[in-house]
Amino acid sequence: MTPKLVRDNIPMIIERDGSEPVWRKATIFEMNEVLIDKIREEINEFQESPCLDEAADIYEVFLKMIEHWNMNIDNVKMVADNKRYIRGSFNEGIILEDIKRP
């Protein structure tokens, strides 16, 4: 098995099911990589099966990411609101195919 970031209670759940998990805590430096790997994993799972459960997993990893990089969810929302006001959202599904320069 390839080592990967899992939710905090997973080792306990594995033990309860009669197996023995082999685990350790990630270092602060490892967290940089494993969080990015985890969000990619969760996005892939969402792409395969778009549902609330997979969306919740993405959200949970996202919350840990912003905490890990010393950001605050309220500040993230404020910046998102500002960008939405200035540049718009993604509601219209606009695909930019090219920019023709003079």
Short mmCIF file of N, CA and C in Angstrom, two decimals:
data_model
loop_
_atom_site.label_atom_id
_atom_site.label_comp_id
_atom_site.label_asym_id
_atom_site.label_seq_id
_atom_site.Cartn_x
_atom_site.Cartn_y
_atom_site.Cartn_z
N MET A 1 0.84 -1.19 0.00
CA MET A 1 0.00 0.00 0.00
C MET A 1 0.88 1.24 0.00
N THR A 2 0.53 2.21 -0.83
CA THR A 2 1.24 3.48 -0.87
C THR A 2 0.79 4.32 0.32
N PRO A 3 1.72 4.85 1.10
CA PRO A 3 1.32 5.71 2.23
C PRO A 3 0.52 6.91 1.75
N LYS A 4 -0.51 7.26 2.50
CA LYS A 4 -1.32 8.42 2.13
C LYS A 4 -1.96 9.03 3.37
N LEU A 5 -2.32 10.27 3.25
CA LEU A 5 -3.01 10.99 4.31
C LEU A 5 -4.43 10.44 4.44
N VAL A 6 -4.84 10.13 5.66
CA VAL A 6 -6.19 9.65 5.92
C VAL A 6 -6.79 10.44 7.07
N ARG A 7 -8.08 10.32 7.23
CA ARG A 7 -8.76 11.00 8.34
C ARG A 7 -8.26 10.44 9.68
N ASP A 8 -8.34 11.26 10.71
CA ASP A 8 -7.76 10.95 12.02
C ASP A 8 -8.26 9.65 12.65
N ASN A 9 -9.50 9.28 12.42
CA ASN A 9 -10.06 8.09 13.06
C ASN A 9 -9.86 6.80 12.27
N ILE A 10 -9.25 6.87 11.11
CA ILE A 10 -9.08 5.67 10.27
C ILE A 10 -8.27 4.58 10.98
N PRO A 11 -7.14 4.88 11.65
CA PRO A 11 -6.43 3.80 12.34
C PRO A 11 -7.31 3.07 13.37
N MET A 12 -8.12 3.81 14.11
CA MET A 12 -9.00 3.22 15.10
C MET A 12 -10.07 2.34 14.42
N ILE A 13 -10.58 2.79 13.31
CA ILE A 13 -11.59 2.02 12.58
C ILE A 13 -10.98 0.72 12.05
N ILE A 14 -9.75 0.79 11.56
CA ILE A 14 -9.05 -0.41 11.07
C ILE A 14 -8.86 -1.40 12.21
N GLU A 15 -8.44 -0.91 13.38
CA GLU A 15 -8.28 -1.79 14.56
C GLU A 15 -9.61 -2.42 14.96
N ARG A 16 -10.65 -1.63 14.97
CA ARG A 16 -11.98 -2.12 15.35
C ARG A 16 -12.44 -3.23 14.40
N ASP A 17 -11.99 -3.15 13.15
CA ASP A 17 -12.34 -4.17 12.16
C ASP A 17 -11.43 -5.39 12.23
N GLY A 18 -10.49 -5.41 13.20
CA GLY A 18 -9.67 -6.58 13.43
C GLY A 18 -8.32 -6.60 12.75
N SER A 19 -7.93 -5.50 12.11
CA SER A 19 -6.62 -5.42 11.47
C SER A 19 -5.71 -4.49 12.27
N GLU A 20 -4.45 -4.47 11.90
CA GLU A 20 -3.49 -3.63 12.61
C GLU A 20 -2.94 -2.57 11.65
N PRO A 21 -3.31 -1.32 11.86
CA PRO A 21 -2.79 -0.27 11.00
C PRO A 21 -1.34 0.08 11.35
N VAL A 22 -0.57 0.37 10.34
CA VAL A 22 0.79 0.87 10.54
C VAL A 22 0.75 2.32 10.09
N TRP A 23 0.95 3.23 11.05
CA TRP A 23 0.81 4.65 10.72
C TRP A 23 1.77 5.50 11.53
N ARG A 24 1.88 6.75 11.13
CA ARG A 24 2.69 7.75 11.83
C ARG A 24 2.12 9.12 11.48
N LYS A 25 2.53 10.12 12.21
CA LYS A 25 2.11 11.49 11.90
C LYS A 25 3.06 12.10 10.88
N ALA A 26 2.50 12.82 9.94
CA ALA A 26 3.30 13.51 8.93
C ALA A 26 4.06 14.67 9.56
N THR A 27 5.24 14.91 9.04
CA THR A 27 5.99 16.09 9.47
C THR A 27 5.35 17.32 8.84
N ILE A 28 5.69 18.47 9.35
CA ILE A 28 5.19 19.73 8.80
C ILE A 28 5.56 19.86 7.33
N PHE A 29 6.74 19.36 6.98
CA PHE A 29 7.20 19.45 5.59
C PHE A 29 6.46 18.46 4.70
N GLU A 30 6.18 17.27 5.23
CA GLU A 30 5.42 16.28 4.46
C GLU A 30 4.00 16.76 4.20
N MET A 31 3.43 17.50 5.13
CA MET A 31 2.06 17.97 4.97
C MET A 31 1.90 18.80 3.70
N ASN A 32 2.93 19.56 3.32
CA ASN A 32 2.85 20.34 2.08
C ASN A 32 2.49 19.44 0.91
N GLU A 33 3.15 18.30 0.81
CA GLU A 33 2.95 17.39 -0.31
C GLU A 33 1.71 16.52 -0.14
N VAL A 34 1.51 15.96 1.06
CA VAL A 34 0.40 15.02 1.21
C VAL A 34 -0.97 15.71 1.12
N LEU A 35 -1.05 16.96 1.50
CA LEU A 35 -2.31 17.68 1.34
C LEU A 35 -2.65 17.90 -0.12
N ILE A 36 -1.65 18.26 -0.91
CA ILE A 36 -1.87 18.44 -2.35
C ILE A 36 -2.26 17.11 -2.99
N ASP A 37 -1.54 16.03 -2.62
CA ASP A 37 -1.87 14.70 -3.13
C ASP A 37 -3.30 14.31 -2.75
N LYS A 38 -3.70 14.62 -1.52
CA LYS A 38 -5.02 14.23 -1.03
C LYS A 38 -6.12 14.99 -1.75
N ILE A 39 -5.93 16.29 -1.99
CA ILE A 39 -6.97 17.05 -2.67
C ILE A 39 -7.13 16.55 -4.10
N ARG A 40 -6.02 16.17 -4.74
CA ARG A 40 -6.11 15.59 -6.09
C ARG A 40 -6.88 14.27 -6.06
N GLU A 41 -6.56 13.43 -5.06
CA GLU A 41 -7.27 12.15 -4.92
C GLU A 41 -8.77 12.37 -4.75
N GLU A 42 -9.13 13.30 -3.89
CA GLU A 42 -10.53 13.56 -3.63
C GLU A 42 -11.24 14.15 -4.85
N ILE A 43 -10.56 15.01 -5.59
CA ILE A 43 -11.14 15.57 -6.81
C ILE A 43 -11.37 14.47 -7.84
N ASN A 44 -10.40 13.57 -7.97
CA ASN A 44 -10.58 12.44 -8.89
C ASN A 44 -11.77 11.58 -8.49
N GLU A 45 -11.92 11.32 -7.20
CA GLU A 45 -13.05 10.53 -6.73
C GLU A 45 -14.37 11.26 -7.00
N PHE A 46 -14.37 12.57 -6.83
CA PHE A 46 -15.57 13.37 -7.11
C PHE A 46 -15.89 13.31 -8.60
N GLN A 47 -14.86 13.37 -9.43
CA GLN A 47 -15.07 13.31 -10.88
C GLN A 47 -15.70 11.98 -11.28
N GLU A 48 -15.26 10.90 -10.64
CA GLU A 48 -15.82 9.57 -10.93
C GLU A 48 -17.24 9.42 -10.40
N SER A 49 -17.52 10.04 -9.26
CA SER A 49 -18.83 9.88 -8.62
C SER A 49 -19.22 11.17 -7.91
N PRO A 50 -19.72 12.16 -8.66
CA PRO A 50 -20.09 13.42 -8.04
C PRO A 50 -21.24 13.24 -7.05
N CYS A 51 -20.95 13.44 -5.78
CA CYS A 51 -21.97 13.29 -4.74
C CYS A 51 -21.56 14.13 -3.53
N LEU A 52 -22.48 14.30 -2.60
CA LEU A 52 -22.20 15.09 -1.40
C LEU A 52 -21.06 14.51 -0.58
N ASP A 53 -20.97 13.20 -0.50
CA ASP A 53 -19.93 12.56 0.27
C ASP A 53 -18.54 12.94 -0.26
N GLU A 54 -18.37 12.89 -1.56
CA GLU A 54 -17.08 13.25 -2.16
C GLU A 54 -16.84 14.75 -2.06
N ALA A 55 -17.88 15.55 -2.20
CA ALA A 55 -17.74 17.00 -2.04
C ALA A 55 -17.31 17.34 -0.62
N ALA A 56 -17.86 16.63 0.35
CA ALA A 56 -17.49 16.85 1.75
C ALA A 56 -16.02 16.50 1.99
N ASP A 57 -15.53 15.45 1.33
CA ASP A 57 -14.11 15.09 1.47
C ASP A 57 -13.21 16.19 0.92
N ILE A 58 -13.57 16.74 -0.23
CA ILE A 58 -12.80 17.85 -0.81
C ILE A 58 -12.79 19.03 0.15
N TYR A 59 -13.95 19.36 0.69
CA TYR A 59 -14.09 20.48 1.62
C TYR A 59 -13.23 20.28 2.86
N GLU A 60 -13.24 19.07 3.40
CA GLU A 60 -12.46 18.77 4.61
C GLU A 60 -10.96 18.94 4.35
N VAL A 61 -10.48 18.46 3.21
CA VAL A 61 -9.07 18.61 2.87
C VAL A 61 -8.75 20.09 2.64
N PHE A 62 -9.64 20.79 1.96
CA PHE A 62 -9.45 22.22 1.72
C PHE A 62 -9.31 22.99 3.03
N LEU A 63 -10.17 22.69 4.00
CA LEU A 63 -10.09 23.35 5.30
C LEU A 63 -8.74 23.11 5.97
N LYS A 64 -8.24 21.89 5.89
CA LYS A 64 -6.93 21.58 6.46
C LYS A 64 -5.82 22.31 5.70
N MET A 65 -5.96 22.40 4.39
CA MET A 65 -4.94 23.10 3.58
C MET A 65 -4.81 24.56 4.00
N ILE A 66 -5.94 25.25 4.11
CA ILE A 66 -5.83 26.66 4.45
C ILE A 66 -5.32 26.85 5.88
N GLU A 67 -5.67 25.92 6.77
CA GLU A 67 -5.13 25.99 8.12
C GLU A 67 -3.62 25.74 8.10
N HIS A 68 -3.20 24.73 7.34
CA HIS A 68 -1.77 24.38 7.28
C HIS A 68 -0.94 25.55 6.76
N TRP A 69 -1.47 26.26 5.77
CA TRP A 69 -0.73 27.40 5.22
C TRP A 69 -1.12 28.71 5.90
N ASN A 70 -1.59 28.61 7.13
CA ASN A 70 -1.88 29.78 7.99
C ASN A 70 -2.83 30.79 7.36
N MET A 71 -3.89 30.26 6.77
CA MET A 71 -4.93 31.12 6.22
C MET A 71 -6.19 30.94 7.06
N ASN A 72 -7.10 31.87 6.91
CA ASN A 72 -8.35 31.86 7.66
C ASN A 72 -9.50 31.74 6.66
N ILE A 73 -10.47 30.88 6.93
CA ILE A 73 -11.59 30.66 6.01
C ILE A 73 -12.34 31.96 5.72
N ASP A 74 -12.47 32.83 6.70
CA ASP A 74 -13.17 34.09 6.48
C ASP A 74 -12.40 34.97 5.50
N ASN A 75 -11.06 34.96 5.60
CA ASN A 75 -10.25 35.73 4.65
C ASN A 75 -10.33 35.13 3.25
N VAL A 76 -10.34 33.81 3.16
CA VAL A 76 -10.48 33.16 1.86
C VAL A 76 -11.81 33.56 1.22
N LYS A 77 -12.88 33.54 2.01
CA LYS A 77 -14.20 33.93 1.50
C LYS A 77 -14.20 35.39 1.07
N MET A 78 -13.55 36.25 1.83
CA MET A 78 -13.51 37.68 1.49
C MET A 78 -12.79 37.90 0.16
N VAL A 79 -11.66 37.24 -0.02
CA VAL A 79 -10.92 37.37 -1.28
C VAL A 79 -11.74 36.80 -2.44
N ALA A 80 -12.41 35.66 -2.20
CA ALA A 80 -13.26 35.06 -3.24
C ALA A 80 -14.39 36.01 -3.62
N ASP A 81 -15.01 36.63 -2.63
CA ASP A 81 -16.09 37.59 -2.89
C ASP A 81 -15.57 38.77 -3.71
N ASN A 82 -14.39 39.27 -3.35
CA ASN A 82 -13.80 40.38 -4.07
C ASN A 82 -13.50 39.99 -5.52
N LYS A 83 -12.90 38.82 -5.72
CA LYS A 83 -12.60 38.35 -7.09
C LYS A 83 -13.89 38.15 -7.89
N ARG A 84 -14.92 37.64 -7.24
CA ARG A 84 -16.21 37.45 -7.91
C ARG A 84 -16.78 38.79 -8.35
N TYR A 85 -16.66 39.80 -7.49
CA TYR A 85 -17.18 41.14 -7.81
C TYR A 85 -16.42 41.75 -8.99
N ILE A 86 -15.10 41.61 -9.00
CA ILE A 86 -14.27 42.24 -10.03
C ILE A 86 -14.21 41.42 -11.32
N ARG A 87 -14.01 40.11 -11.20
CA ARG A 87 -13.76 39.26 -12.37
C ARG A 87 -14.92 38.35 -12.72
N GLY A 88 -15.90 38.29 -11.84
CA GLY A 88 -17.05 37.43 -12.07
C GLY A 88 -16.85 36.06 -11.43
N SER A 89 -17.84 35.20 -11.64
CA SER A 89 -17.80 33.86 -11.09
C SER A 89 -17.61 32.88 -12.24
N PHE A 90 -18.07 31.65 -12.08
CA PHE A 90 -18.00 30.65 -13.13
C PHE A 90 -19.40 30.19 -13.50
N ASN A 91 -20.39 31.02 -13.21
CA ASN A 91 -21.79 30.64 -13.41
C ASN A 91 -22.17 30.44 -14.87
N GLU A 92 -21.59 31.19 -15.78
CA GLU A 92 -21.99 31.14 -17.18
C GLU A 92 -21.28 30.04 -17.97
N GLY A 93 -20.26 29.43 -17.40
CA GLY A 93 -19.55 28.36 -18.11
C GLY A 93 -18.80 28.85 -19.33
N ILE A 94 -18.25 30.02 -19.25
CA ILE A 94 -17.54 30.63 -20.38
C ILE A 94 -16.21 29.93 -20.61
N ILE A 95 -15.99 29.49 -21.85
CA ILE A 95 -14.74 28.84 -22.25
C ILE A 95 -13.99 29.82 -23.16
N LEU A 96 -12.83 30.26 -22.74
CA LEU A 96 -11.98 31.13 -23.54
C LEU A 96 -11.14 30.26 -24.45
N GLU A 97 -11.34 30.38 -25.74
CA GLU A 97 -10.64 29.52 -26.70
C GLU A 97 -9.41 30.17 -27.29
N ASP A 98 -9.37 31.49 -27.31
CA ASP A 98 -8.23 32.17 -27.92
C ASP A 98 -8.30 33.64 -27.58
N ILE A 99 -7.17 34.32 -27.73
CA ILE A 99 -7.12 35.78 -27.64
C ILE A 99 -6.36 36.24 -28.87
N LYS A 100 -7.02 36.97 -29.72
CA LYS A 100 -6.40 37.46 -30.96
C LYS A 100 -5.83 38.83 -30.69
N ARG A 101 -4.54 38.95 -30.84
CA ARG A 101 -3.84 40.21 -30.59
C ARG A 101 -3.73 40.99 -31.90
N PRO A 102 -3.82 42.33 -31.79
CA PRO A 102 -3.68 43.16 -33.01
C PRO A 102 -2.27 43.11 -33.57
#
